[in-house]
Coordinates of C-alpha atoms and ligand atoms in Angstrom, one line a residue:
X198 CA 16.1 9.4 -37.1
X199 CA 16.1 7.6 -33.8
X200 CA 12.6 6.5 -32.6
X201 CA 11.2 8.5 -29.7
X202 CA 11.0 6.1 -26.7
X203 CA 7.5 5.4 -25.5
X204 CA 6.5 6.6 -22.1
X205 CA 6.8 3.7 -19.6
X206 CA 3.1 4.0 -18.6
X207 CA 2.0 3.7 -22.2
X208 CA 4.1 0.5 -22.5
X209 CA 2.3 -0.8 -19.4
X210 CA -1.1 0.1 -20.9
X211 CA -0.5 -2.0 -24.0
X212 CA 0.5 -4.9 -21.8
X213 CA -2.7 -4.6 -19.9
X214 CA -4.8 -4.8 -23.0
X215 CA -4.0 -8.4 -23.2
X216 CA -5.9 -9.5 -20.1
X217 CA -7.3 -13.0 -20.7
X218 CA -10.9 -14.1 -20.0
X219 CA -11.3 -13.8 -16.2
X220 CA -13.9 -14.4 -13.6
X221 CA -13.1 -12.3 -10.5
X222 CA -14.6 -13.9 -7.4
X223 CA -14.8 -11.7 -4.4
X224 CA -15.1 -13.4 -1.0
X225 CA -16.6 -10.8 1.4
X226 CA -18.7 -9.3 -1.4
X227 CA -21.0 -7.4 1.0
X228 CA -18.1 -5.8 2.8
X229 CA -16.7 -2.3 3.1
X230 CA -13.6 -2.8 1.0
X231 CA -15.6 -4.4 -1.8
X232 CA -18.0 -1.4 -1.9
X233 CA -15.4 1.4 -1.5
X234 CA -12.6 0.0 -3.6
X235 CA -13.0 -3.3 -5.5
X236 CA -16.3 -2.7 -7.3
X237 CA -15.3 0.9 -8.3
X238 CA -12.0 -0.5 -9.5
X239 CA -13.7 -3.1 -11.8
X240 CA -16.1 -0.3 -13.0
X241 CA -13.2 2.0 -13.9
X242 CA -11.3 -0.7 -15.7
X243 CA -14.4 -1.3 -17.7
X244 CA -14.8 2.4 -18.5
X245 CA -11.1 2.4 -19.7
X246 CA -11.8 -0.7 -21.9
X247 CA -9.2 -2.6 -20.0
X248 CA -11.3 -5.6 -19.0
X249 CA -11.2 -8.6 -21.3
X250 CA -14.4 -9.2 -23.4
X251 CA -15.1 -12.3 -21.4
X252 CA -15.0 -10.8 -18.0
X253 CA -17.3 -12.0 -15.2
X254 CA -17.7 -10.7 -11.6
X255 CA -18.9 -13.2 -9.0
X256 CA -19.8 -12.0 -5.4
X257 CA -19.5 -14.6 -2.7
X258 CA -20.7 -14.2 0.9
X259 CA -22.8 -15.7 3.7
X260 CA -25.7 -13.4 3.1
X261 CA -28.4 -15.2 1.0
X262 CA -29.0 -12.5 -1.6
X263 CA -29.9 -12.8 -5.3
X264 CA -27.9 -11.8 -8.3
X265 CA -30.1 -8.8 -8.8
X266 CA -29.6 -7.6 -5.2
X267 CA -25.9 -7.9 -5.6
X268 CA -26.0 -5.9 -8.8
X269 CA -28.0 -3.2 -6.9
X270 CA -25.4 -3.2 -4.2
X271 CA -22.6 -2.9 -6.8
X272 CA -24.4 -0.1 -8.6
X273 CA -24.8 1.9 -5.5
X274 CA -21.2 1.4 -4.5
X275 CA -20.1 2.8 -7.9
X276 CA -22.4 5.8 -7.4
X277 CA -21.0 6.5 -4.0
X278 CA -17.3 5.7 -4.3
X279 CA -16.2 5.6 -8.0
X280 CA -13.9 8.3 -9.3
X281 CA -16.2 8.4 -12.3
X282 CA -19.9 8.8 -12.4
X283 CA -22.0 5.7 -13.1
X284 CA -22.7 5.6 -16.8
X285 CA -25.4 3.1 -18.0
X286 CA -23.4 2.1 -21.0
X287 CA -20.4 0.9 -19.0
X288 CA -22.5 -0.5 -16.1
X289 CA -24.7 -2.7 -18.3
X290 CA -21.6 -4.3 -19.8
X291 CA -20.6 -5.5 -16.3
X292 CA -24.0 -6.0 -14.8
X293 CA -25.1 -8.7 -17.3
X294 CA -22.0 -10.7 -16.2
X295 CA -22.3 -10.1 -12.5
X296 CA -23.7 -12.9 -10.3
X297 CA -23.7 -14.0 -6.7
X298 CA -23.1 -17.2 -4.9
X299 CA -24.2 -17.5 -1.2
X300 CA -22.2 -19.7 1.1
X301 CA -20.1 -20.0 4.2
X302 CA -16.3 -19.6 4.1
X303 CA -15.8 -22.9 5.9
X304 CA -18.4 -24.9 4.0
X305 CA -16.9 -27.3 1.5
X306 CA -20.3 -27.9 -0.2
X307 CA -20.7 -24.2 -0.9
X308 CA -17.3 -24.2 -2.6
X309 CA -18.4 -27.1 -4.7
X310 CA -21.4 -24.9 -5.7
X311 CA -19.0 -22.1 -6.5
X312 CA -17.0 -24.5 -8.7
X313 CA -20.1 -25.5 -10.6
X314 CA -21.0 -21.8 -11.0
X315 CA -17.6 -21.1 -12.5
X316 CA -17.9 -24.2 -14.8
X317 CA -21.2 -22.8 -16.1
X318 CA -19.5 -19.5 -16.9
X319 CA -16.8 -21.4 -18.9
X320 CA -19.5 -23.2 -20.8
X321 CA -21.4 -20.1 -21.6
X322 CA -18.2 -18.3 -22.8
X323 CA -17.1 -21.4 -24.7
X324 CA -13.5 -21.2 -23.5
X325 CA -11.4 -21.4 -20.4
X326 CA -12.0 -18.5 -18.0
X327 CA -9.3 -18.1 -15.4
X328 CA -10.7 -17.6 -11.9
X329 CA -9.2 -14.7 -9.9
X330 CA -10.2 -15.2 -6.2
X331 CA -10.1 -12.0 -4.2
X332 CA -10.1 -12.7 -0.4
X333 CA -11.6 -9.6 1.1
X334 CA -12.8 -10.9 4.4
X335 CA -11.6 -10.4 7.9
X336 CA -8.4 -12.4 8.4
X337 CA -10.0 -15.0 10.7
X338 CA -11.5 -16.7 7.6
X339 CA -8.4 -16.4 5.2
X340 CA -7.3 -20.0 6.2
X341 CA -10.7 -21.7 5.7
X342 CA -11.2 -20.0 2.4
X343 CA -7.8 -21.1 1.2
X344 CA -8.4 -24.7 2.4
X345 CA -11.7 -24.9 0.7
X346 CA -10.2 -23.6 -2.5
X347 CA -7.8 -26.5 -2.2
X348 CA -10.3 -29.2 -1.4
X349 CA -12.7 -28.1 -4.1
X350 CA -9.8 -28.1 -6.6
X351 CA -10.6 -24.5 -7.5
X352 CA -7.0 -23.6 -6.5
X353 CA -5.6 -25.8 -9.2
X354 CA -8.1 -24.8 -12.0
X355 CA -6.2 -24.6 -15.3
X356 CA -2.9 -24.9 -13.5
X357 CA -0.2 -25.7 -16.1
X358 CA -2.1 -23.6 -18.8
X359 CA -1.1 -20.0 -19.5
X360 CA -4.0 -18.5 -17.5
X361 CA -4.8 -20.4 -14.3
X362 CA -6.4 -19.8 -10.9
X363 CA -4.9 -16.9 -8.9
X364 CA -5.6 -15.6 -5.4
X365 CA -5.4 -12.1 -4.1
X366 CA -5.1 -11.9 -0.3
X367 CA -5.9 -8.7 1.5
X368 CA -4.0 -7.4 4.4
X369 CA -3.2 -7.9 7.3
X370 CA -0.9 -10.7 6.3
X371 CA -0.6 -12.2 9.8
X372 CA -0.1 -10.2 13.0
X373 CA 3.4 -11.3 13.8
X374 CA 6.2 -13.5 12.4
X375 CA 4.6 -16.8 13.6
X376 CA 1.1 -16.1 12.2
X377 CA 2.6 -14.8 8.9
X378 CA 4.6 -18.1 8.7
X379 CA 1.5 -20.1 9.4
X380 CA -0.5 -18.3 6.7
X381 CA 2.3 -18.8 4.2
X382 CA 2.2 -22.5 5.1
X383 CA -1.5 -22.7 4.5
X384 CA -1.0 -20.9 1.2
X385 CA 1.8 -23.1 0.0
X386 CA -0.3 -26.2 1.0
X387 CA -2.9 -25.3 -1.7
X388 CA -1.2 -22.9 -4.1
X389 CA 2.1 -22.4 -5.9
X390 CA 3.8 -19.1 -5.0
X391 CA 3.3 -17.7 -8.6
X392 CA -0.5 -18.0 -8.1
X393 CA -0.5 -15.8 -5.0
X394 CA -0.9 -12.0 -4.9
X395 CA -0.5 -10.5 -1.4
X396 CA -1.9 -7.0 -1.5
X397 CA -0.2 -3.9 -0.2
X398 CA -2.3 -1.2 -1.9
X399 CA 0.4 1.4 -1.5
X400 CA 2.3 -0.4 -4.3
X401 CA -0.6 0.3 -6.6
X402 CA -0.4 4.0 -6.1
X403 CA 0.9 5.9 -9.2
X404 CA 3.4 7.9 -7.1
X405 CA 4.9 4.8 -5.5
X406 CA 5.5 3.3 -8.9
X407 CA 7.0 6.6 -10.0
X408 CA 9.6 6.3 -7.3
X409 CA 11.2 3.5 -9.3
X410 CA 11.0 5.6 -12.5
X411 CA 12.5 8.7 -10.8
X412 CA 15.3 6.7 -9.2
X413 CA 16.2 4.5 -12.2
X414 CA 15.1 6.5 -15.3
X415 CA 17.1 9.6 -14.3
X416 CA 20.9 9.6 -14.1
X417 CA 21.2 12.6 -11.7
X418 CA 20.0 10.8 -8.5
X419 CA 21.9 7.6 -8.4
X420 CA 25.4 9.1 -7.9
X421 CA 24.1 11.0 -4.8
X422 CA 21.9 8.2 -3.5
X423 CA 24.1 7.0 -0.6
X424 CA 25.8 7.8 2.7
X425 CA 28.3 10.2 1.2
X426 CA 25.6 12.7 0.3
X427 CA 22.5 11.9 2.2
X428 CA 22.1 12.9 5.8
X429 CA 18.8 11.2 6.7
X430 CA 15.5 10.0 5.2
X431 CA 12.1 10.8 6.7
X432 CA 9.0 8.9 5.7
X433 CA 5.7 10.3 6.9
X434 CA 2.4 8.6 6.5
X435 CA -0.1 10.7 8.4
X436 CA -3.9 10.7 8.4
X437 CA -6.5 13.1 9.5
X438 CA -9.0 10.4 10.1
X439 CA -9.3 8.6 13.5
X440 CA -10.3 5.0 13.9
X441 CA -13.9 5.8 13.1
X442 CA -16.1 2.6 13.2
X443 CA -13.1 0.3 13.0
X444 CA -12.3 0.4 16.7
X445 CA -12.7 -3.3 17.1
X446 CA -10.1 -4.0 14.4
X447 CA -7.8 -1.2 15.3
X448 CA -7.5 -2.3 19.0
X449 CA -6.0 -5.6 17.8
X450 CA -3.7 -3.8 15.3
X451 CA -2.3 -0.3 16.1
X452 CA -0.2 1.9 14.0
X453 CA 2.8 -0.4 13.8
X454 CA 0.8 -3.4 12.4
X455 CA -1.7 -1.3 10.4
X456 CA 0.7 1.1 8.6
X457 CA 4.4 0.8 9.5
X458 CA 5.1 -2.9 9.1
X459 CA 3.5 -3.0 5.6
X460 CA 2.8 0.3 3.7
X461 CA 5.6 2.3 5.2
X462 CA 8.2 -0.5 4.9
X463 CA 7.3 -0.8 1.2
X464 CA 8.3 2.9 0.8
X465 CA 11.5 2.2 2.7
X466 CA 12.3 -0.8 0.5
X467 CA 11.7 1.1 -2.8
X468 CA 13.6 4.2 -1.7
X469 CA 16.7 2.3 -0.4
X470 CA 17.0 -0.9 -2.5
X471 CA 19.8 -1.5 -5.0
X472 CA 18.9 -1.1 -8.7
X473 CA 17.3 -4.4 -9.8
X474 CA 18.7 -6.2 -12.8
X475 CA 15.4 -5.9 -14.7
X476 CA 11.9 -4.8 -14.1
X477 CA 10.7 -8.4 -13.6
X478 CA 8.7 -9.1 -10.5
X479 CA 11.3 -11.4 -9.1
X480 CA 14.2 -9.1 -9.8
X481 CA 12.5 -6.2 -7.9
X482 CA 11.3 -8.4 -5.1
X483 CA 14.7 -9.9 -4.6
X484 CA 16.2 -6.4 -4.1
X485 CA 13.5 -5.4 -1.7
X486 CA 14.0 -8.5 0.5
X487 CA 17.8 -8.0 0.4
X488 CA 17.3 -4.4 1.7
X489 CA 14.9 -5.5 4.4
X490 CA 17.4 -8.1 5.6
X491 CA 20.1 -5.4 5.9
X492 CA 18.0 -3.5 8.5
X493 CA 19.4 -3.8 12.0
X494 CA 17.2 -5.0 14.9
X495 CA 15.2 -2.2 16.5
X496 CA 16.0 -1.4 20.1
X497 CA 12.6 -0.8 21.8
X498 CA 14.4 1.4 24.4
X499 CA 16.1 3.7 22.0
X500 CA 14.8 3.6 18.4
X501 CA 11.1 4.1 18.8
X502 CA 8.3 6.3 20.1
X503 CA 4.6 5.5 20.4
X504 CA 1.5 7.5 21.4
X505 CA -2.2 7.8 21.3
X506 CA -4.2 10.9 20.2
X507 CA -5.9 13.0 22.8
X508 CA -8.9 15.3 22.2
X509 CA -8.1 18.2 19.7
X510 CA -9.2 20.2 16.8
X511 CA -9.0 19.3 13.1
X512 CA -10.3 21.7 10.4
X513 CA -12.1 23.7 13.1
X514 CA -13.9 20.7 14.5
X515 CA -13.3 19.2 18.0
X516 CA -12.4 15.5 17.8
X517 CA -12.4 13.0 20.7
X518 CA -9.3 11.3 22.0
X519 CA -8.6 7.7 21.1
X520 CA -9.8 6.4 24.5
X521 CA -13.1 8.1 24.0
X522 CA -13.7 6.4 20.6
X523 CA -16.3 3.6 20.1
X524 CA -15.0 0.1 20.8
X525 CA -11.8 1.2 22.5
X526 CA -10.8 -0.3 25.9
X527 CA -10.6 2.2 28.8
X528 CA -6.9 1.6 29.4
X529 CA -6.1 0.6 25.9
X530 CA -2.4 0.0 25.2
X531 CA -2.8 0.3 21.4
X532 CA -0.8 3.0 19.7
X533 CA -2.3 5.3 17.1
X534 CA 1.1 6.8 16.3
X535 CA 4.4 5.1 15.9
X536 CA 7.8 6.6 15.0
X537 CA 10.8 4.3 14.3
X538 CA 14.5 5.0 13.6
X539 CA 15.9 2.3 11.2
X540 CA 19.6 1.6 10.6
X541 CA 20.4 -0.1 7.4
X542 CA 23.7 -1.9 7.5
X543 CA 25.0 -2.0 4.0
X544 CA 27.6 -0.1 1.9
X545 CA 25.1 2.4 0.6
X546 CA 23.3 3.4 3.8
X547 CA 25.4 2.7 6.9
X548 CA 25.1 5.6 9.2
X549 CA 22.1 7.2 7.5
X550 CA 19.1 7.1 9.7
X551 CA 15.7 6.3 8.1
X552 CA 13.0 7.9 10.3
X553 CA 9.5 6.6 9.8
X554 CA 6.3 7.9 11.4
X555 CA 2.7 7.1 10.9
X556 CA -0.3 8.3 12.9
X557 CA -4.1 8.8 12.9
X558 CA -5.7 12.2 13.6
X559 CA -2.7 14.2 12.7
X560 CA -2.6 17.7 11.3
X561 CA -2.9 16.7 7.7
X562 CA -3.3 13.7 5.5
X563 CA 0.0 13.3 3.8
X564 CA 2.4 10.6 2.6
X565 CA 5.8 11.8 1.9
X566 CA 9.4 10.5 1.5
X567 CA 11.9 13.3 2.2
X568 CA 15.5 12.7 1.4
X569 CA 17.6 15.2 3.2
X570 CA 21.1 15.9 1.9
X571 CA 24.2 16.8 3.9
X572 CA 24.9 20.5 4.5
X573 CA 27.5 22.1 2.3
X574 CA 30.7 23.0 4.1
X575 CA 30.0 26.4 5.7
X576 CA 33.0 28.2 4.3
X577 CA 31.4 30.6 1.9
X578 CA 27.8 31.2 3.0
X579 CA 28.1 31.1 6.7
X580 CA 26.8 33.4 9.4
X581 CA 24.2 36.2 9.6
X582 CA 22.5 37.0 6.3
X583 CA 22.4 33.5 5.0
X584 CA 19.2 31.5 5.5
X585 CA 20.4 28.1 4.4
X586 CA 18.2 25.1 4.2
X587 CA 19.4 21.5 3.8
X588 CA 18.7 20.4 0.2
X589 CA 15.7 18.1 0.4
X590 CA 14.2 16.0 -2.3
X591 CA 10.7 15.1 -1.4
X592 CA 8.4 12.6 -3.0
X593 CA 4.8 13.6 -2.3
X594 CA 3.0 10.3 -2.5
X595 CA -0.4 11.7 -1.6
X596 CA -2.4 14.0 -1.8
X597 CA -1.3 16.7 -4.3
X598 CA 1.1 14.1 -5.8
X599 CA 4.4 15.3 -7.1
X600 CA 8.1 15.8 -6.4
X601 CA 9.9 18.9 -5.0
X602 CA 13.5 19.9 -4.4
X603 CA 14.6 22.5 -1.9
X604 CA 17.6 24.5 -3.0
X605 CA 19.2 27.7 -1.7
X606 CA 19.1 30.7 -4.0
X607 CA 20.2 34.3 -4.0
X608 CA 17.6 36.9 -3.1
X609 CA 17.7 39.5 -5.9
X610 CA 19.4 42.7 -4.7
X611 CA 22.8 44.4 -4.3
X612 CA 23.6 42.5 -1.1
X613 CA 24.3 38.7 -1.2
X614 CA 21.5 37.2 0.8
X615 CA 20.2 33.6 0.4
X616 CA 16.9 32.0 0.7
X617 CA 15.6 28.5 0.4
X618 CA 13.6 28.0 -2.9
X619 CA 11.4 25.1 -3.9
X620 CA 11.3 23.5 -7.4
X621 CA 8.1 21.4 -7.8
X622 CA 6.5 19.0 -10.2
X623 CA 2.8 18.3 -9.7
X624 CA 1.1 15.3 -11.3
X625 CA -2.2 17.2 -11.7
X626 CA -0.7 20.0 -13.7
X627 CA 1.4 17.8 -16.0
X628 CA -0.8 14.8 -16.4
X629 CA -4.3 15.9 -15.2
X630 CA -5.9 14.8 -12.0
X631 CA -8.0 11.7 -12.9
X632 CA -5.4 9.1 -12.2
X633 CA -6.4 5.5 -11.6
X634 CA -6.9 4.2 -8.1
X635 CA -4.4 1.7 -6.7
X636 CA -6.9 -1.1 -6.8
X637 CA -7.5 -0.7 -10.5
X638 CA -3.9 -1.3 -11.3
X639 CA -3.6 -4.2 -8.8
X640 CA -6.7 -6.1 -10.0
X641 CA -5.6 -5.7 -13.6
X642 CA -2.0 -6.8 -12.8
X643 CA -3.2 -9.9 -11.1
X644 CA -5.5 -10.6 -14.1
X645 CA -2.5 -10.6 -16.4
X646 CA -0.3 -12.4 -14.0
X647 CA 2.1 -9.6 -13.1
X648 CA 3.1 -9.9 -9.5
X649 CA 5.6 -7.0 -9.4
X650 CA 3.4 -4.9 -7.2
X651 CA 2.5 -7.6 -4.7
X652 CA 4.3 -8.9 -1.7
X653 CA 6.2 -12.2 -1.8
X654 CA 6.0 -14.6 1.1
X655 CA 9.5 -14.1 2.3
X656 CA 9.2 -10.4 2.0
X657 CA 6.2 -10.4 4.5
X658 CA 8.1 -12.6 6.8
X659 CA 11.3 -10.5 6.7
X660 CA 9.3 -7.4 7.7
X661 CA 7.5 -9.3 10.5
X662 CA 10.8 -10.6 11.8
X663 CA 12.0 -7.0 12.2
X664 CA 8.9 -5.8 14.0
X665 CA 7.8 -8.8 16.1
X666 CA 10.3 -8.2 19.0
X667 CA 9.1 -4.6 19.2
X668 CA 5.4 -5.6 19.2
X669 CA 6.2 -8.1 22.0
X670 CA 8.1 -5.4 24.0
X671 CA 5.2 -3.0 23.7
X672 CA 2.7 -5.6 24.7
X673 CA 4.7 -6.4 27.8
X674 CA 5.0 -2.7 28.7
X675 CA 1.3 -2.1 28.5
X676 CA 0.8 1.7 28.7
X677 CA 4.3 2.4 30.0
X678 CA 6.1 4.8 27.6
X679 CA 2.9 5.6 25.7
X680 CA 3.0 9.3 24.7
X681 CA 0.1 11.5 23.8
X682 CA -0.6 14.1 21.1
X683 CA -3.5 16.4 20.5
X684 CA -5.7 15.4 17.6
X685 CA -4.7 17.8 14.7
X686 CA -1.1 18.1 15.8
X687 CA 2.1 16.8 14.2
X688 CA 2.6 14.1 16.8
X689 CA 3.9 13.5 20.3
X690 CA 7.0 15.0 22.0
X691 CA 8.6 11.6 22.5
X692 CA 8.9 11.3 18.7
X693 CA 10.6 14.8 18.6
X694 CA 13.0 13.5 21.3
X695 CA 13.7 10.4 19.1
X696 CA 15.2 12.7 16.4
X697 CA 16.7 15.2 18.7
X698 CA 18.9 12.4 20.1
X699 CA 20.7 12.5 16.7
X700 CA 20.4 16.2 16.2
X701 CA 17.6 16.0 13.7
X702 CA 14.1 17.4 13.6
X703 CA 11.0 16.2 11.8
X704 CA 10.3 18.0 8.6
X705 CA 6.9 19.7 8.4
X706 CA 5.4 18.2 5.2
Ligands
NDP1093 P1 -15.7 -6.2 6.5 O1 -15.7 -6.2 8.0 O2 -16.6 -5.3 5.9 O3 -16.0 -7.7 6.1 C1 -16.1 -8.1 4.7 C2 -17.2 -9.2 4.6 O4 -16.7 -10.4 5.3 C3 -18.5 -8.9 5.3 O5 -19.3 -8.2 4.5 C4 -19.0 -10.3 5.7 O6 -19.7 -10.8 4.5 C5 -17.8 -11.1 5.9 N1 -17.5 -11.1 7.4 C6 -17.4 -10.1 8.2 N2 -17.1 -10.6 9.5 C7 -16.9 -11.9 9.4 C8 -16.6 -12.9 10.3 N3 -16.3 -12.6 11.6 N4 -16.5 -14.2 9.8 C9 -16.7 -14.4 8.6 N5 -17.1 -13.5 7.6 C10 -17.2 -12.3 8.0 O7 -14.2 -6.1 6.1 P2 -13.6 -5.0 5.0 O8 -14.3 -5.1 3.8 O9 -13.4 -3.7 5.7 O10 -12.1 -5.6 4.9 C11 -11.9 -6.8 4.2 C12 -10.4 -7.1 4.2 O11 -9.7 -6.0 3.5 C13 -9.8 -7.2 5.6 O12 -8.8 -8.2 5.6 C14 -9.2 -5.8 5.8 O13 -8.2 -5.9 6.7 C15 -8.8 -5.5 4.4 N6 -8.7 -4.0 4.2 C16 -9.8 -3.2 4.4 C17 -9.7 -1.9 4.2 C18 -10.9 -1.0 4.3 O14 -10.7 0.2 4.1 N7 -12.1 -1.5 4.6 C19 -8.4 -1.2 3.8 C20 -7.3 -2.1 3.6 C21 -7.5 -3.5 3.8 P3 -20.9 -11.8 4.6 O15 -21.5 -11.7 5.9 O16 -21.7 -11.5 3.4 O17 -20.2 -13.2 4.4
BG6_1094 C1 -5.2 0.8 5.4 C2 -5.3 0.9 6.9 O1 -4.4 -0.3 5.0 O2 -4.7 1.9 4.8 C3 -6.1 2.1 7.3 O3 -5.9 -0.3 7.4 C4 -5.6 3.3 6.6 O4 -6.1 2.3 8.7 C5 -5.5 3.1 5.1 O5 -6.5 4.4 6.8 C6 -4.8 4.3 4.4 O6 -4.8 4.1 3.1 P1 -4.7 5.4 2.1 O7 -4.6 4.8 0.7 O8 -5.9 6.2 2.4 O9 -3.4 6.1 2.5

C-alpha cells in the first residue's frame, strides 16, 4: 500500500527540531518589538520544545541594567504579550540562560565585551554556539551595529563551519532605493549574503505560507491562474489602529513605505510569481524577484491614490484625525492610506490589474488577497432574476484566517433564480486557533539557516526601484492630491475613482 504523504507542516516541524546550539543576541533589548514579539516568540518556541538544548538569550542595549532586571523585563513581556500564559517550568529553562550586556551601538569596546560574553557561553556549553544577532533598533543605528559586528570579528564567528554567525535585520530596509543600496553595501562589507536575514514579518504568517501550498499543492488553480481567466486581483491590508504613539516614526514613513513597499509587495510576489523549480530559498526568491522586475513603472498621475484619515467613529468610539494625533506636523504631507494599480508585463498577467490598498484607521483590520475571475458569457443567465456575482477566490490572511470562494448557485424553488453563495475554509475550525506567531517561525528558521521566508538584497532593491519615483513625486507635491477618509470607513473617494477608471470597484472584505 502506498504510504500516506506527510502534511507539509509536519515535515517542517521535523526540520526545525534540528536547531543547533544558538545564542540569540537582541540589539534593542529594552524596545517595544522585543517585548511584544521577540521574547514571546522565544518563550513559545521553548514551550513547543523547538529550542536547542544549548540555547542562550542575550539582551544588548544602552541601558545599564543587570541580568536579573532583564529577566524581569522578559518575564513581564511574556505575561503581557505571549499567546500562552507564562508557566514557571518553561520560563525557568530560558531564564537561567538569559543574560544582558550593556553598551552603545557605536562603541567598539562594548562589542569586544559582547564577544567575550559569547566566548564564555561557548566555554560553559563546551561546544561551538552559533550567534544569531537580531537587530531590533531604530534604523539609524543599523549601520554602526553592522560595522561593529565586523570590527569585533563577531560577524565572522564560525564562518566556514556548518553553524556560523547570522544576522536578522528588522524593517525598514532603507527608505528609498539609494538608502537600501547603501545598507546592502554596509551589509556585504561585513557579512556574506547567506548570513543575512532581512525580516518581513508577513512572510512568517501561516496564511502567507499557505498561499504557496494552495497555489502549488492543488492542481485546480494553476490552469486558471492567468490573464485568460482572471479579471483583476485586489490586495487589501487595512488596520483599525491609528499611528498611536509612533507618530514620530510614521511621519517619516507613511503607508507606502510602512506597508505597501514591503508587506503588500510580498503578497503580490507570492500571488503572481511563476512556480519555483523547488522549495529552496533561492528558487523561491529568484521567482519573486523575476516577478517584481516585470512590474511596470507606476505613473503618479494615473495609477495611485493617497489620503489621510480624518476624525471618525470606530467600534462606537470617536477617533481623532491624523493631523490631530501626537507628533504629527500641522500640515503633514504623510499619507496614512495608499492605493496603487500595478501592471505586470509578462505572459501570465499582462492586462490584469493588481490593485493594492493599505490604510490605518479603516473600518476593519483585515488582510486579504481577492482574485476576481472574469464574468461568464451572459448568454444563459442574463437579465432580471439572476443575481450573478463574479467568482472570487479570497485568501483571508488575517484575522479569521482562511480561504473562500464565491460561486453562483440556484435558489431552491420552481423558478430558476440564482444567488451568490460562499464556500469557506477556516483555519480555526480545521486546525484549532492557537497557531504560532510569525516571529516564532522566523526566529527558528534563522536559527536553522533557512532563509526562504526572508528578503534577499536584490529583492528589497527591486521593490524600492519601483516605488522611489512615486515617493519623490509625492514629496514634491506636498499636500496636493492628498485625499481624506473618515476614520472607520473603507477609504477615500480618490481610491474609488482609481478603480472606476477601469470599471472596477473595491471589494468589501
Ligand atoms: P524602539 O523605539 O522601541 O527602540 C528599540 C530600542 O533601541 C530601544 O529600547 C533603545 O534601547 C534603542 N534605541 C531607541 N532609540 C534609539 C536611538 N535613537 N539610537 C540608538 N538606540 C535607540 O523600537 P521598536 O522596538 O519599536 O522597533 C525596533 C525595530 O523593529 C525598528 O527597526 C522598527 O522599525 C522595527 N519594527 C517594529 C515594530 C513594532 O511593532 N514595534 C513592527 C515592525 C518592525 P536602549 O536605550 O536600551 O539602547
Ligand atoms: C508593521 C508596521 O510593519 O506592521 C505597522 O510598521 C503595522 O505600522 C504592522 O501596524 C502590521 O502588522 P500586523 O502583523 O499587525 O498586520
